[in-house]
Amino acid sequence: MGAQVHSSTAALQRARAELLQVEQELRAYEEGWGGSPLAVNPAAYAHDWVTFGAAARARSAYLYLLERRRELRERIRRMGGGA
């Protein structure tokens, strides 16, 4: 029983650490783009393919991180760790 409790505690700690990392990455995107990259319209940069590609990649990565944050929060909640 003790090993099982330790294992679930370690899993909860790992999930919390990953959530912290994801939130830091989200903040980095927001600081780098001056807000959510989702507010940036890549079509506005159609004349500049480098910026167009960067905006599209940022939006995609940001969406992935938002979904990952949601999943981690749900996992932590199910483990009884709040969030």
JSON list of C-alpha atoms in Angstrom, two decimals:
[
{"chain": "A", "resi": 1, "resn": "MET", "atom": "CA", "xyz": [0.00, 0.00, 0.00]},
{"chain": "A", "resi": 2, "resn": "GLY", "atom": "CA", "xyz": [2.82, 2.43, 0.88]},
{"chain": "A", "resi": 3, "resn": "ALA", "atom": "CA", "xyz": [4.46, 2.03, -2.55]},
{"chain": "A", "resi": 4, "resn": "GLN", "atom": "CA", "xyz": [1.15, 2.69, -4.26]},
{"chain": "A", "resi": 5, "resn": "VAL", "atom": "CA", "xyz": [0.62, 5.91, -2.27]},
{"chain": "A", "resi": 6, "resn": "HIS", "atom": "CA", "xyz": [4.18, 7.00, -3.08]},
{"chain": "A", "resi": 7, "resn": "SER", "atom": "CA", "xyz": [3.59, 6.25, -6.76]},
{"chain": "A", "resi": 8, "resn": "SER", "atom": "CA", "xyz": [0.38, 8.30, -6.90]},
{"chain": "A", "resi": 9, "resn": "THR", "atom": "CA", "xyz": [2.05, 11.15, -5.01]},
{"chain": "A", "resi": 10, "resn": "ALA", "atom": "CA", "xyz": [4.94, 11.10, -7.47]},
{"chain": "A", "resi": 11, "resn": "ALA", "atom": "CA", "xyz": [2.50, 11.08, -10.41]},
{"chain": "A", "resi": 12, "resn": "LEU", "atom": "CA", "xyz": [0.69, 14.07, -8.93]},
{"chain": "A", "resi": 13, "resn": "GLN", "atom": "CA", "xyz": [3.98, 15.93, -8.47]},
{"chain": "A", "resi": 14, "resn": "ARG", "atom": "CA", "xyz": [5.00, 15.16, -12.07]},
{"chain": "A", "resi": 15, "resn": "ALA", "atom": "CA", "xyz": [1.65, 16.41, -13.38]},
{"chain": "A", "resi": 16, "resn": "ARG", "atom": "CA", "xyz": [1.96, 19.60, -11.35]},
{"chain": "A", "resi": 17, "resn": "ALA", "atom": "CA", "xyz": [5.52, 20.15, -12.58]},
{"chain": "A", "resi": 18, "resn": "GLU", "atom": "CA", "xyz": [4.41, 19.66, -16.19]},
{"chain": "A", "resi": 19, "resn": "LEU", "atom": "CA", "xyz": [1.49, 22.03, -15.66]},
{"chain": "A", "resi": 20, "resn": "LEU", "atom": "CA", "xyz": [3.89, 24.66, -14.34]},
{"chain": "A", "resi": 21, "resn": "GLN", "atom": "CA", "xyz": [6.11, 24.20, -17.40]},
{"chain": "A", "resi": 22, "resn": "VAL", "atom": "CA", "xyz": [3.15, 24.47, -19.79]},
{"chain": "A", "resi": 23, "resn": "GLU", "atom": "CA", "xyz": [1.95, 27.64, -18.07]},
{"chain": "A", "resi": 24, "resn": "GLN", "atom": "CA", "xyz": [5.45, 29.14, -18.34]},
{"chain": "A", "resi": 25, "resn": "GLU", "atom": "CA", "xyz": [5.52, 28.33, -22.07]},
{"chain": "A", "resi": 26, "resn": "LEU", "atom": "CA", "xyz": [2.10, 29.93, -22.53]},
{"chain": "A", "resi": 27, "resn": "ARG", "atom": "CA", "xyz": [3.32, 33.09, -20.77]},
{"chain": "A", "resi": 28, "resn": "ALA", "atom": "CA", "xyz": [6.43, 33.14, -22.94]},
{"chain": "A", "resi": 29, "resn": "TYR", "atom": "CA", "xyz": [4.28, 33.07, -26.09]},
{"chain": "A", "resi": 30, "resn": "GLU", "atom": "CA", "xyz": [2.08, 35.84, -24.69]},
{"chain": "A", "resi": 31, "resn": "GLU", "atom": "CA", "xyz": [5.09, 37.98, -23.84]},
{"chain": "A", "resi": 32, "resn": "GLY", "atom": "CA", "xyz": [6.73, 37.34, -27.20]},
{"chain": "A", "resi": 33, "resn": "TRP", "atom": "CA", "xyz": [3.62, 38.14, -29.23]},
{"chain": "A", "resi": 34, "resn": "GLY", "atom": "CA", "xyz": [2.32, 40.93, -27.00]},
{"chain": "A", "resi": 35, "resn": "GLY", "atom": "CA", "xyz": [-0.71, 38.84, -26.11]},
{"chain": "A", "resi": 36, "resn": "SER", "atom": "CA", "xyz": [-2.22, 35.59, -27.22]},
{"chain": "A", "resi": 37, "resn": "PRO", "atom": "CA", "xyz": [-0.91, 34.45, -30.60]},
{"chain": "A", "resi": 38, "resn": "LEU", "atom": "CA", "xyz": [-4.52, 33.50, -31.33]},
{"chain": "A", "resi": 39, "resn": "ALA", "atom": "CA", "xyz": [-5.27, 37.23, -31.63]},
{"chain": "A", "resi": 40, "resn": "VAL", "atom": "CA", "xyz": [-2.75, 37.51, -34.46]},
{"chain": "A", "resi": 41, "resn": "ASN", "atom": "CA", "xyz": [-4.23, 37.08, -37.92]},
{"chain": "A", "resi": 42, "resn": "PRO", "atom": "CA", "xyz": [-1.61, 35.26, -40.04]},
{"chain": "A", "resi": 43, "resn": "ALA", "atom": "CA", "xyz": [-3.36, 36.49, -43.20]},
{"chain": "A", "resi": 44, "resn": "ALA", "atom": "CA", "xyz": [-2.30, 40.02, -42.28]},
{"chain": "A", "resi": 45, "resn": "TYR", "atom": "CA", "xyz": [1.24, 38.85, -42.99]},
{"chain": "A", "resi": 46, "resn": "ALA", "atom": "CA", "xyz": [0.55, 37.18, -46.33]},
{"chain": "A", "resi": 47, "resn": "HIS", "atom": "CA", "xyz": [3.10, 39.52, -47.93]},
{"chain": "A", "resi": 48, "resn": "ASP", "atom": "CA", "xyz": [5.79, 38.38, -45.46]},
{"chain": "A", "resi": 49, "resn": "TRP", "atom": "CA", "xyz": [6.11, 34.61, -45.59]},
{"chain": "A", "resi": 50, "resn": "VAL", "atom": "CA", "xyz": [8.58, 34.41, -42.71]},
{"chain": "A", "resi": 51, "resn": "THR", "atom": "CA", "xyz": [6.25, 36.23, -40.31]},
{"chain": "A", "resi": 52, "resn": "PHE", "atom": "CA", "xyz": [3.24, 34.42, -41.77]},
{"chain": "A", "resi": 53, "resn": "GLY", "atom": "CA", "xyz": [4.85, 31.05, -41.01]},
{"chain": "A", "resi": 54, "resn": "ALA", "atom": "CA", "xyz": [5.98, 32.15, -37.55]},
{"chain": "A", "resi": 55, "resn": "ALA", "atom": "CA", "xyz": [2.48, 33.36, -36.69]},
{"chain": "A", "resi": 56, "resn": "ALA", "atom": "CA", "xyz": [0.90, 30.14, -37.92]},
{"chain": "A", "resi": 57, "resn": "ARG", "atom": "CA", "xyz": [3.39, 28.00, -35.95]},
{"chain": "A", "resi": 58, "resn": "ALA", "atom": "CA", "xyz": [2.90, 30.12, -32.82]},
{"chain": "A", "resi": 59, "resn": "ARG", "atom": "CA", "xyz": [-0.87, 29.78, -33.05]},
{"chain": "A", "resi": 60, "resn": "SER", "atom": "CA", "xyz": [-0.60, 26.02, -33.49]},
{"chain": "A", "resi": 61, "resn": "ALA", "atom": "CA", "xyz": [1.83, 25.59, -30.59]},
{"chain": "A", "resi": 62, "resn": "TYR", "atom": "CA", "xyz": [-0.25, 27.87, -28.37]},
{"chain": "A", "resi": 63, "resn": "LEU", "atom": "CA", "xyz": [-3.42, 25.88, -29.09]},
{"chain": "A", "resi": 64, "resn": "TYR", "atom": "CA", "xyz": [-1.56, 22.65, -28.27]},
{"chain": "A", "resi": 65, "resn": "LEU", "atom": "CA", "xyz": [-0.36, 24.13, -24.96]},
{"chain": "A", "resi": 66, "resn": "LEU", "atom": "CA", "xyz": [-3.87, 25.32, -24.06]},
{"chain": "A", "resi": 67, "resn": "GLU", "atom": "CA", "xyz": [-5.21, 21.82, -24.65]},
{"chain": "A", "resi": 68, "resn": "ARG", "atom": "CA", "xyz": [-2.32, 20.26, -22.71]},
{"chain": "A", "resi": 69, "resn": "ARG", "atom": "CA", "xyz": [-3.01, 22.63, -19.79]},
{"chain": "A", "resi": 70, "resn": "ARG", "atom": "CA", "xyz": [-6.67, 21.62, -19.79]},
{"chain": "A", "resi": 71, "resn": "GLU", "atom": "CA", "xyz": [-5.73, 17.91, -19.79]},
{"chain": "A", "resi": 72, "resn": "LEU", "atom": "CA", "xyz": [-3.22, 18.34, -16.97]},
{"chain": "A", "resi": 73, "resn": "ARG", "atom": "CA", "xyz": [-5.65, 20.32, -14.84]},
{"chain": "A", "resi": 74, "resn": "GLU", "atom": "CA", "xyz": [-8.25, 17.61, -15.33]},
{"chain": "A", "resi": 75, "resn": "ARG", "atom": "CA", "xyz": [-5.74, 14.86, -14.44]},
{"chain": "A", "resi": 76, "resn": "ILE", "atom": "CA", "xyz": [-4.66, 16.72, -11.30]},
{"chain": "A", "resi": 77, "resn": "ARG", "atom": "CA", "xyz": [-8.27, 17.25, -10.31]},
{"chain": "A", "resi": 78, "resn": "ARG", "atom": "CA", "xyz": [-9.00, 13.52, -10.75]},
{"chain": "A", "resi": 79, "resn": "MET", "atom": "CA", "xyz": [-5.97, 12.69, -8.60]},
{"chain": "A", "resi": 80, "resn": "GLY", "atom": "CA", "xyz": [-7.38, 14.87, -5.86]},
{"chain": "A", "resi": 81, "resn": "GLY", "atom": "CA", "xyz": [-4.74, 17.55, -6.14]},
{"chain": "A", "resi": 82, "resn": "GLY", "atom": "CA", "xyz": [-6.92, 20.54, -6.89]},
{"chain": "A", "resi": 83, "resn": "ALA", "atom": "CA", "xyz": [-6.00, 22.83, -9.82]}
]
